[in-house]
Short mmCIF file of C-alpha atoms in Angstrom, two decimals:
data_model
loop_
_atom_site.label_atom_id
_atom_site.label_comp_id
_atom_site.label_asym_id
_atom_site.label_seq_id
_atom_site.Cartn_x
_atom_site.Cartn_y
_atom_site.Cartn_z
CA UNK A 21 109.68 10.71 65.52
CA UNK A 22 106.45 8.73 65.74
CA UNK A 23 104.72 8.48 69.09
CA UNK A 24 102.95 5.30 67.99
CA UNK A 25 105.95 2.97 67.86
CA UNK A 26 107.63 3.69 71.19
CA UNK A 27 106.77 4.04 74.85
CA UNK A 28 106.68 7.48 76.44
CA UNK A 29 109.83 8.51 78.25
CA UNK A 30 107.74 10.58 80.66
CA UNK A 31 104.06 10.26 81.49
CA UNK A 32 101.94 12.27 83.91
CA UNK A 33 98.48 10.80 84.47
CA UNK A 34 95.48 12.26 86.31
CA UNK A 35 97.50 15.05 87.92
CA UNK A 36 95.53 17.20 90.37
CA UNK A 37 96.71 20.15 92.47
CA UNK A 38 94.94 22.58 94.81
CA UNK A 39 96.18 25.64 96.66
CA UNK A 40 93.70 26.16 99.46
CA UNK A 41 90.33 26.87 97.86
CA UNK A 42 91.87 27.34 94.40
CA UNK A 43 91.99 24.33 92.07
CA UNK A 44 95.04 24.69 89.82
CA UNK A 45 94.99 21.31 88.03
CA UNK A 46 92.31 18.67 87.54
CA UNK A 47 93.02 15.24 85.98
CA UNK A 48 95.76 16.51 83.64
CA UNK A 49 97.69 14.07 81.45
CA UNK A 50 100.99 14.64 79.64
CA UNK A 51 103.17 12.28 77.57
CA UNK A 52 106.69 12.97 76.30
CA UNK A 53 108.44 10.63 73.88
CA UNK A 54 112.18 10.29 73.24
CA UNK A 55 113.42 12.62 70.54
CA UNK A 56 110.36 14.86 70.32
CA UNK A 57 109.81 18.57 70.91
CA UNK A 58 106.46 18.83 72.62
CA UNK A 59 104.58 22.13 73.11
CA UNK A 60 102.68 22.82 76.33
CA UNK A 61 100.27 25.63 75.58
CA UNK A 62 97.39 27.51 77.15
CA UNK A 63 96.44 30.92 78.47
CA UNK A 64 98.10 32.39 81.52
CA UNK A 65 96.44 30.65 84.43
CA UNK A 66 95.81 27.48 82.40
CA UNK A 67 98.10 25.49 84.72
CA UNK A 68 101.28 25.13 82.65
CA UNK A 69 103.70 26.39 85.28
CA UNK A 70 101.94 24.43 88.02
CA UNK A 71 102.23 21.22 86.00
CA UNK A 72 105.97 21.81 85.51
CA UNK A 73 106.43 22.48 89.22
CA UNK A 74 104.55 19.28 90.08
CA UNK A 75 106.81 17.36 87.69
CA UNK A 76 110.00 18.73 89.26
CA UNK A 77 108.85 18.36 92.87
CA UNK A 78 108.43 22.04 93.71
CA UNK A 79 104.76 21.30 94.42
CA UNK A 80 103.62 17.79 95.47
CA UNK A 81 100.72 16.46 93.41
CA UNK A 82 97.44 15.95 95.25
CA UNK A 83 96.40 13.28 92.77
CA UNK A 84 97.83 11.30 89.86
CA UNK A 85 101.05 9.49 88.98
CA UNK A 86 104.32 10.37 87.25
CA UNK A 87 106.43 7.79 85.42
CA UNK A 88 109.94 8.30 84.02
CA UNK A 89 111.28 5.53 81.81
CA UNK A 90 108.31 3.42 82.86
CA UNK A 91 109.11 3.66 86.58
CA UNK A 92 106.95 5.64 89.04
CA UNK A 93 108.71 8.74 90.44
CA UNK A 94 107.85 11.49 92.88
CA UNK A 95 110.62 14.05 93.17
CA UNK A 96 111.23 15.97 96.38
CA UNK A 97 112.59 18.96 94.51
CA UNK A 98 114.39 20.18 91.37
CA UNK A 99 117.77 18.77 92.42
CA UNK A 100 116.40 15.26 92.72
CA UNK A 101 114.64 15.73 89.37
CA UNK A 102 117.92 16.84 87.78
CA UNK A 103 119.74 13.80 89.14
CA UNK A 104 117.07 11.64 87.50
CA UNK A 105 117.54 13.45 84.18
CA UNK A 106 114.74 16.06 84.26
CA UNK A 107 116.16 19.59 83.87
CA UNK A 108 114.14 22.80 83.75
CA UNK A 109 115.04 26.29 82.52
CA UNK A 110 112.57 28.95 83.60
CA UNK A 111 111.67 32.25 81.97
CA UNK A 112 113.30 34.21 84.80
CA UNK A 113 117.02 33.42 84.88
CA UNK A 114 117.88 31.86 88.23
CA UNK A 115 121.67 32.11 88.24
CA UNK A 116 124.28 34.15 90.14
CA UNK A 117 125.29 37.30 88.22
CA UNK A 118 128.30 37.91 90.48
CA UNK A 119 129.89 34.57 89.53
CA UNK A 120 131.63 33.84 86.25
CA UNK A 121 129.88 32.14 83.35
CA UNK A 122 131.88 28.97 83.99
CA UNK A 123 131.05 28.99 87.70
CA UNK A 124 127.36 29.34 86.92
CA UNK A 125 127.45 26.41 84.50
CA UNK A 126 129.13 24.14 87.04
CA UNK A 127 127.81 25.55 90.31
CA UNK A 128 127.36 22.72 92.80
CA UNK A 129 129.37 20.26 90.69
CA UNK A 130 132.71 21.97 90.20
CA UNK A 131 135.64 19.72 89.18
CA UNK A 132 137.87 19.25 92.22
CA UNK A 133 141.22 17.75 93.19
CA UNK A 134 142.15 17.27 96.82
CA UNK A 135 139.09 19.27 97.78
CA UNK A 136 140.10 22.32 95.70
CA UNK A 137 138.17 23.61 92.70
CA UNK A 138 140.09 23.12 89.44
CA UNK A 139 139.21 26.43 87.81
CA UNK A 140 141.27 25.85 84.65
CA UNK A 141 139.51 22.54 84.00
CA UNK A 142 136.14 24.13 84.68
CA UNK A 143 136.80 27.04 82.31
CA UNK A 144 137.96 24.71 79.51
CA UNK A 145 134.87 22.54 79.86
CA UNK A 146 132.58 25.60 79.97
CA UNK A 147 134.24 27.06 76.89
CA UNK A 148 133.59 23.83 74.99
CA UNK A 149 129.95 23.88 76.02
CA UNK A 150 129.27 27.47 74.96
CA UNK A 151 131.09 26.82 71.69
CA UNK A 152 128.69 23.93 71.05
CA UNK A 153 125.87 26.43 71.60
CA UNK A 154 127.41 28.78 69.06
CA UNK A 155 127.96 31.54 71.61
CA UNK A 156 130.87 33.96 71.63
CA UNK A 157 131.17 34.28 75.41
CA UNK A 158 134.13 34.74 77.73
CA UNK A 159 133.40 32.06 80.32
CA UNK A 160 135.73 33.74 82.84
CA UNK A 161 133.69 36.99 82.78
CA UNK A 162 130.96 37.65 85.38
CA UNK A 163 127.58 36.46 84.17
CA UNK A 164 126.08 39.81 85.17
CA UNK A 165 128.24 41.58 82.58
CA UNK A 166 126.14 39.97 79.83
CA UNK A 167 122.63 40.79 78.66
CA UNK A 168 119.58 39.00 79.98
CA UNK A 169 119.37 37.15 76.67
CA UNK A 170 122.88 35.71 77.03
CA UNK A 171 122.16 34.82 80.66
CA UNK A 172 119.11 32.86 79.45
CA UNK A 173 121.27 30.93 76.98
CA UNK A 174 123.84 30.16 79.69
CA UNK A 175 121.04 28.73 81.85
CA UNK A 176 120.14 26.43 78.95
CA UNK A 177 123.79 25.44 78.46
CA UNK A 178 123.91 24.46 82.14
CA UNK A 179 120.74 22.36 81.78
CA UNK A 180 122.08 20.61 78.69
CA UNK A 181 125.25 19.63 80.54
CA UNK A 182 123.26 17.89 83.28
CA UNK A 183 122.74 14.85 81.02
CA UNK A 184 119.05 15.60 80.75
CA UNK A 185 116.74 12.94 79.37
CA UNK A 186 113.85 15.40 79.68
CA UNK A 187 114.50 19.11 79.11
CA UNK A 188 111.77 21.55 80.13
CA UNK A 189 112.06 25.03 78.58
CA UNK A 190 109.62 27.52 80.10
CA UNK A 191 109.35 30.55 77.77
CA UNK A 192 113.06 30.35 76.81
CA UNK A 193 112.76 32.76 73.86
CA UNK A 194 110.96 35.61 75.65
CA UNK A 195 114.24 37.52 76.13
CA UNK A 196 116.01 36.45 72.93
CA UNK A 197 116.30 38.24 69.61
CA UNK A 198 115.78 36.39 66.34
CA UNK A 199 119.43 35.34 65.97
CA UNK A 200 119.71 34.03 69.53
CA UNK A 201 116.39 32.23 69.22
CA UNK A 202 117.59 30.60 66.01
CA UNK A 203 120.70 29.25 67.78
CA UNK A 204 118.48 27.91 70.56
CA UNK A 205 116.23 26.17 68.04
CA UNK A 206 119.25 24.57 66.38
CA UNK A 207 120.36 23.20 69.74
CA UNK A 208 116.86 21.96 70.55
CA UNK A 209 116.70 20.04 67.26
CA UNK A 210 120.17 18.57 67.89
CA UNK A 211 119.19 17.43 71.38
CA UNK A 212 115.95 15.93 70.10
CA UNK A 213 118.00 14.09 67.49
CA UNK A 214 120.04 12.61 70.35
CA UNK A 215 116.88 11.26 71.98
CA UNK A 216 116.17 14.00 74.53
CA UNK A 217 112.47 14.69 75.11
CA UNK A 218 111.89 18.46 75.15
CA UNK A 219 108.86 20.13 76.71
CA UNK A 220 108.60 23.59 75.18
CA UNK A 221 106.39 26.23 76.79
CA UNK A 222 105.87 29.32 74.64
CA UNK A 223 103.29 31.96 73.77
CA UNK A 224 104.74 32.38 70.27
CA UNK A 225 102.48 30.26 68.09
CA UNK A 226 104.76 30.45 65.06
CA UNK A 227 107.51 28.76 67.08
CA UNK A 228 105.17 25.87 67.92
CA UNK A 229 104.44 25.24 64.25
CA UNK A 230 108.10 25.62 63.27
CA UNK A 231 109.56 23.34 65.95
CA UNK A 232 107.13 21.02 67.65
CA UNK A 233 105.90 17.50 66.91
CA UNK A 234 102.89 17.47 69.23
CA UNK A 235 101.07 19.90 71.54
CA UNK A 236 99.24 19.44 74.80
CA UNK A 237 96.66 22.16 75.46
CA UNK A 238 95.48 23.17 78.94
CA UNK A 239 92.61 25.47 79.80
CA UNK A 240 91.58 26.54 83.30
CA UNK A 241 93.66 23.78 84.86
CA UNK A 242 92.14 20.99 82.79
CA UNK A 243 93.33 19.01 79.77
CA UNK A 244 91.78 20.07 76.47
CA UNK A 245 93.70 17.55 74.41
CA UNK A 246 96.93 16.28 72.87
CA UNK A 247 97.36 17.01 69.16
CA UNK A 248 99.90 16.38 66.37
CA UNK A 249 101.02 19.86 65.37
CA UNK A 250 100.88 18.93 61.69
CA UNK A 251 97.11 18.48 62.06
CA UNK A 252 96.56 21.93 63.63
CA UNK A 253 96.15 25.41 62.22
CA UNK A 254 96.75 28.64 64.08
CA UNK A 255 93.01 29.18 64.33
CA UNK A 256 92.21 25.73 65.70
CA UNK A 257 95.04 25.94 68.23
CA UNK A 258 93.83 29.31 69.49
CA UNK A 259 90.31 27.89 69.64
CA UNK A 260 91.52 24.98 71.79
CA UNK A 261 93.36 27.40 74.09
CA UNK A 262 90.52 29.86 74.56
CA UNK A 263 87.37 27.77 74.19
CA UNK A 264 84.35 30.06 74.43
CA UNK A 265 86.72 33.00 74.90
CA UNK A 266 87.87 32.64 71.28
CA UNK A 267 84.89 34.75 70.22
CA UNK A 268 85.97 37.44 72.66
CA UNK A 269 89.49 37.37 71.19
CA UNK A 270 88.11 37.79 67.66
CA UNK A 271 86.11 40.79 68.89
CA UNK A 272 89.22 42.33 70.47
CA UNK A 273 91.18 41.79 67.26
CA UNK A 274 88.40 43.40 65.21
CA UNK A 275 88.36 46.40 67.54
CA UNK A 276 92.15 46.68 67.30
CA UNK A 277 91.98 46.43 63.51
CA UNK A 278 89.78 49.51 63.43
CA UNK A 279 92.81 51.44 64.66
CA UNK A 280 95.26 50.04 62.12
CA UNK A 281 97.19 52.40 59.85
CA UNK A 282 96.61 54.95 58.56
CA UNK A 283 96.14 56.40 62.08
CA UNK A 284 95.27 60.05 61.62
CA UNK A 285 94.96 62.50 64.50
CA UNK A 286 93.12 65.77 64.26
CA UNK A 287 93.57 69.06 66.11
CA UNK A 288 96.53 70.25 68.11
CA UNK A 289 96.71 68.03 71.20
CA UNK A 290 98.33 69.20 74.41
CA UNK A 291 102.00 68.37 74.85
CA UNK A 292 102.49 66.16 77.90
CA UNK A 293 106.25 65.57 77.88
CA UNK A 294 109.21 67.04 76.03
CA UNK A 295 112.69 65.56 76.23
CA UNK A 296 115.52 67.66 74.76
CA UNK A 297 119.09 66.41 74.38
CA UNK A 298 118.59 63.76 77.05
CA UNK A 299 121.25 61.10 77.53
CA UNK A 300 122.19 58.66 80.25
CA UNK A 301 125.35 57.36 81.76
CA UNK A 302 128.07 55.84 79.58
CA UNK A 303 126.79 52.95 77.43
CA UNK A 304 123.19 53.96 78.09
CA UNK A 305 121.73 55.99 75.18
CA UNK A 306 123.00 58.85 73.04
CA UNK A 307 121.31 62.28 73.43
CA UNK A 308 117.77 62.23 72.06
CA UNK A 309 114.74 64.49 71.59
CA UNK A 310 111.19 63.26 72.10
CA UNK A 311 107.76 64.85 72.37
CA UNK A 312 104.65 63.05 73.61
CA UNK A 313 101.13 64.49 73.28
CA UNK A 314 97.91 63.79 75.13
CA UNK A 315 96.02 60.86 73.60
CA UNK A 316 99.08 59.76 71.64
CA UNK A 317 100.63 56.29 71.63
CA UNK A 318 104.36 56.56 70.94
CA UNK A 319 105.91 53.23 70.00
CA UNK A 320 109.59 52.45 70.60
CA UNK A 321 110.97 49.93 68.13
CA UNK A 322 114.41 48.40 67.78
CA UNK A 323 116.35 45.20 68.21
CA UNK A 324 117.33 43.74 71.55
CA UNK A 325 120.00 45.99 73.07
CA UNK A 326 119.01 49.01 70.96
CA UNK A 327 118.32 51.14 74.04
CA UNK A 328 114.53 50.95 74.35
CA UNK A 329 114.46 50.20 78.08
CA UNK A 330 117.26 52.68 78.80
CA UNK A 331 115.25 55.40 77.06
CA UNK A 332 112.05 54.90 79.05
CA UNK A 333 113.94 54.60 82.34
CA UNK A 334 115.42 58.04 81.64
CA UNK A 335 111.97 59.45 80.92
CA UNK A 336 110.67 58.17 84.26
CA UNK A 337 113.69 59.20 86.30
CA UNK A 338 114.55 55.61 87.17
CA UNK A 339 117.98 56.36 85.67
CA UNK A 340 119.50 59.81 86.11
CA UNK A 341 119.92 61.85 82.92
CA UNK A 342 123.45 63.27 82.62
CA UNK A 343 122.58 65.72 79.83
CA UNK A 344 119.47 67.46 78.57
CA UNK A 345 116.11 68.35 80.03
CA UNK A 346 112.74 66.62 80.49
CA UNK A 347 109.75 68.93 80.86
CA UNK A 348 106.25 67.81 81.83
CA UNK A 349 103.45 70.22 80.91
CA UNK A 350 100.81 70.71 83.58
CA UNK A 351 102.39 68.04 85.71
CA UNK A 352 101.65 69.57 89.08
CA UNK A 353 104.76 69.77 91.20
CA UNK A 354 107.11 70.83 88.39
CA UNK A 355 110.89 70.55 88.49
CA UNK A 356 113.31 68.12 86.83
CA UNK A 357 112.58 64.39 86.72
CA UNK A 358 115.48 63.24 88.85
CA UNK A 359 113.65 60.33 90.48
CA UNK A 360 110.57 58.12 90.07
CA UNK A 361 108.98 60.01 92.96
CA UNK A 362 109.27 63.26 91.01
CA UNK A 363 107.87 61.56 87.90
CA UNK A 364 104.85 60.18 89.78
CA UNK A 365 104.16 63.59 91.34
CA UNK A 366 103.93 65.01 87.79
CA UNK A 367 101.53 62.37 86.51
CA UNK A 368 103.85 59.75 85.01
CA UNK A 369 103.57 56.00 85.53
CA UNK A 370 105.95 53.20 84.49
CA UNK A 371 105.42 49.45 84.12
CA UNK A 372 108.91 47.93 83.81
CA UNK A 373 109.82 44.98 81.61
CA UNK A 374 110.74 42.73 84.54
CA UNK A 375 107.47 42.80 86.46
CA UNK A 376 108.58 40.30 89.09
CA UNK A 377 111.78 41.95 90.30
CA UNK A 378 111.17 45.61 89.42
CA UNK A 379 107.39 45.94 89.47
CA UNK A 380 105.50 43.73 91.88
CA UNK A 381 106.06 42.76 95.50
CA UNK A 382 105.27 39.09 95.16
CA UNK A 383 104.64 38.41 98.87
CA UNK A 384 101.98 41.12 99.11
CA UNK A 385 98.36 40.56 98.16
CA UNK A 386 96.72 41.60 94.90
CA UNK A 387 94.97 44.45 96.71
CA UNK A 388 98.15 45.68 98.38
CA UNK A 389 100.02 45.70 95.07
CA UNK A 390 97.21 47.57 93.32
CA UNK A 391 97.09 50.28 96.01
CA UNK A 392 100.84 50.68 96.49
CA UNK A 393 101.44 53.66 94.17
CA UNK A 394 98.29 55.52 95.22
CA UNK A 395 99.17 55.16 98.89
CA UNK A 396 102.78 56.21 98.30
CA UNK A 397 101.57 59.33 96.48
CA UNK A 398 99.40 60.30 99.47
CA UNK A 399 102.14 59.55 101.99
CA UNK A 400 102.03 56.74 104.51
CA UNK A 401 100.65 59.00 107.24
CA UNK A 402 97.46 59.63 105.20
CA UNK A 403 95.96 56.18 104.80
CA UNK A 404 93.45 55.62 102.01
CA UNK A 405 90.05 55.02 103.69
CA UNK A 406 89.07 51.36 103.80
CA UNK A 407 85.91 51.92 101.75
CA UNK A 408 87.82 53.73 99.02
CA UNK A 409 90.49 51.01 99.00
CA UNK A 410 87.87 48.31 98.48
CA UNK A 411 86.13 50.33 95.73
CA UNK A 412 89.35 50.92 93.78
CA UNK A 413 90.52 47.32 94.05
CA UNK A 414 87.14 45.90 92.99
CA UNK A 415 86.91 48.38 90.10
CA UNK A 416 90.24 47.47 88.54
CA UNK A 417 90.01 43.74 89.19
CA UNK A 418 86.76 43.81 87.21
CA UNK A 419 87.95 46.28 84.55
CA UNK A 420 91.13 44.32 83.77
CA UNK A 421 89.54 40.89 84.28
CA UNK A 422 92.12 39.84 86.86
CA UNK A 423 91.66 36.19 87.77
CA UNK A 424 91.24 34.70 90.28
CA UNK A 425 89.20 37.76 91.36
CA UNK A 426 90.36 37.41 94.96
CA UNK A 427 92.11 40.57 96.24
CA UNK A 428 93.51 38.73 99.26
CA UNK A 429 95.61 36.26 97.25
CA UNK A 430 99.38 36.86 97.21
CA UNK A 431 100.22 38.20 93.76
CA UNK A 432 102.84 35.47 93.33
CA UNK A 433 99.96 32.96 93.09
CA UNK A 434 98.69 34.58 89.87
CA UNK A 435 99.74 33.73 86.34
CA UNK A 436 102.14 35.99 84.46
CA UNK A 437 99.38 37.67 82.47
CA UNK A 438 97.33 38.41 85.56
CA UNK A 439 100.40 39.71 87.38
CA UNK A 440 100.90 42.11 84.47
CA UNK A 441 97.30 43.27 84.86
CA UNK A 442 97.84 43.91 88.59
CA UNK A 443 100.85 46.08 87.74
CA UNK A 444 98.76 48.02 85.21
CA UNK A 445 95.97 48.42 87.76
CA UNK A 446 98.42 49.89 90.28
CA UNK A 447 99.23 52.76 87.95
CA UNK A 448 95.74 53.26 86.55
CA UNK A 449 94.51 53.91 90.09
CA UNK A 450 96.75 57.00 90.10
CA UNK A 451 95.10 58.27 86.87
CA UNK A 452 98.40 59.17 85.17
CA UNK A 453 98.72 61.62 82.29
CA UNK A 454 101.52 59.54 80.71
CA UNK A 455 101.74 55.75 81.01
CA UNK A 456 105.06 54.14 80.06
CA UNK A 457 104.76 50.43 79.21
CA UNK A 458 107.95 48.41 78.69
CA UNK A 459 107.12 45.06 77.05
CA UNK A 460 103.69 44.80 78.73
CA UNK A 461 102.71 41.75 76.66
CA UNK A 462 105.97 39.79 76.94
CA UNK A 463 105.48 36.24 78.16
CA UNK A 464 101.68 36.37 78.39
CA UNK A 465 99.05 34.46 76.49
CA UNK A 466 97.32 35.62 73.33
CA UNK A 467 94.05 36.47 75.07
CA UNK A 468 95.65 38.61 77.79
CA UNK A 469 97.84 40.22 75.13
CA UNK A 470 94.81 41.26 73.07
CA UNK A 471 93.10 42.63 76.19
CA UNK A 472 96.12 44.78 77.05
CA UNK A 473 96.31 46.04 73.47
CA UNK A 474 92.63 47.01 73.66
CA UNK A 475 93.25 48.77 76.97
CA UNK A 476 96.07 50.84 75.45
CA UNK A 477 93.80 51.95 72.61
CA UNK A 478 91.01 52.80 75.05
CA UNK A 479 93.30 54.85 77.30
CA UNK A 480 94.60 56.73 74.27
CA UNK A 481 91.08 57.55 73.15
CA UNK A 482 90.33 58.89 76.63
CA UNK A 483 93.26 61.30 76.32
CA UNK A 484 96.03 59.47 78.16
CA UNK A 485 99.50 59.60 76.58
CA UNK A 486 101.24 56.23 76.26
CA UNK A 487 104.84 55.29 75.50
CA UNK A 488 104.79 51.67 74.34
CA UNK A 489 107.84 49.42 74.06
CA UNK A 490 107.56 46.05 72.34
CA UNK A 491 109.89 43.67 70.54
CA UNK A 492 106.95 42.64 68.33
CA UNK A 493 106.90 45.12 65.47
CA UNK A 494 103.36 44.13 64.43
CA UNK A 495 102.18 45.21 67.88
CA UNK A 496 104.01 48.52 67.64
CA UNK A 497 102.46 49.23 64.23
CA UNK A 498 98.99 48.28 65.39
CA UNK A 499 98.94 50.58 68.40
CA UNK A 500 101.18 53.58 67.74
CA UNK A 501 100.49 57.01 66.29
CA UNK A 502 104.21 57.44 65.70
CA UNK A 503 107.19 55.13 66.04
CA UNK A 504 110.58 56.09 67.46
CA UNK A 505 113.26 53.81 66.01
CA UNK A 506 116.34 52.98 68.08
CA UNK A 507 119.51 51.37 66.82
CA UNK A 508 122.78 50.83 68.69
CA UNK A 509 121.49 52.91 71.62
CA UNK A 510 120.62 55.88 69.43
CA UNK A 511 117.23 57.25 68.45
CA UNK A 512 117.72 57.27 64.70
CA UNK A 513 114.27 58.01 63.26
CA UNK A 514 110.75 59.16 64.06
CA UNK A 515 108.13 57.71 61.73
CA UNK A 516 104.52 58.81 61.52
CA UNK A 517 102.24 55.77 61.48
CA UNK A 518 100.40 56.68 58.30
CA UNK A 519 99.64 54.64 55.20
CA UNK A 520 103.31 54.78 54.11
CA UNK A 521 104.61 53.01 57.21
CA UNK A 522 104.73 49.31 56.43
CA UNK A 523 106.44 46.46 58.22
CA UNK A 524 109.08 46.33 55.49
CA UNK A 525 109.81 50.04 55.83
CA UNK A 526 110.04 49.82 59.61
CA UNK A 527 112.43 46.85 59.45
CA UNK A 528 114.53 48.61 56.81
CA UNK A 529 114.80 51.67 59.06
CA UNK A 530 115.84 49.53 62.03
CA UNK A 531 118.45 47.76 59.90
CA UNK A 532 119.89 50.83 58.20
CA UNK A 533 119.52 53.37 60.98
CA UNK A 534 118.08 55.92 58.54
CA UNK A 535 114.62 57.02 57.49
CA UNK A 536 113.62 55.21 54.31
#
């Protein structure tokens, strides 16, 4: 569609928002036109999520105006926004896993007769909706019985059924594989064709160029500009996002490129961890063997549902192994890894994929989250001295470039990328021998992603062992000394990251389940 021959369906003008002494947004403008897919882009901390929350009434604006269909609006919360035709689907699925798929789609608006819920009618309507989405889902089954990816799609189905005029999708593809993302894109194009204005927040630049008509770029809470996507290149878009930091990103990428394949390792490094015949509970992973050496980055590659997360949870003792043995060399306390406490005592650390529900305590401050593991290792009766606490927190805030650099802020006030850095800082304080990272760059901006990649390389060079899980195969190839390939919850191949390991070969191995 052309933005020049029609009025915007939604306009936000001069939006400002402060949280105490922190300015989150300053004079930000946004326009959405009927039938367009519009990208909202910027680094973590640029103000994207805050702008969405101002739009939907979660946070009241301190300055500026919002117009929907030409009329001024100021929503008191998401429900009022939904009734007006503005629906939002967030990165973290906010549904009820104990209820059925149909109940989640129609929660709060169930079809009733004489005050009683008409479950048959609800299930039939839900089945029609998921069929429109192209999903093969039993709408009578509990939502929690499905993967996080399917739960994300169900959240989008619910939003679509709310007669949305404006649909806001906040990182909707972060948990989806290529096939599921493709179905989502088909639906987005169909909805845009029906006149829905879609605001699409993503860190995947290729998706912006494949889907979007225009892009609004934010940086540090201010508006950089609004651009037709057809007039942008990847380089110019990254430049708009990062500003002066673009040079820093290029430096990080150059440093990472120095470690690209072939990645040769000399000498006979110390073995840190050996897993032999390890398997988990039913439907977890089949028995596997794995050896990790000091200074080695071991990448885990495979499609969504291949067993990557299940594997690393077994290594850390977060899930109990039902067969096999995990031995840590020189790990201190010794003994089997039957719990995270045992793993930490032997020098292991684990950053889970879902940092908000499994990693961070959002109500605690940045400093408290950073010091949590170190204090737990000492025992709560032996408090870390105040001076040492301050030194450690200041060191890792500076080393990881956590912003805002205020250790007293609640960690929930930070962007996703900075929350990820806080979680990394927590474990680096403990000086682990093996660091397990499950999707550490998922849902964060390109600058923070490059910084974390550089950190992994630096830790490896200093002798730390790293197990690295990522859905982005380019990232796995860039960082890993060897790649463990999983398929259908089985470890099917171990590939040395030498000159023979190409992207094509890795994808072929994932597809075939055999070493090529």
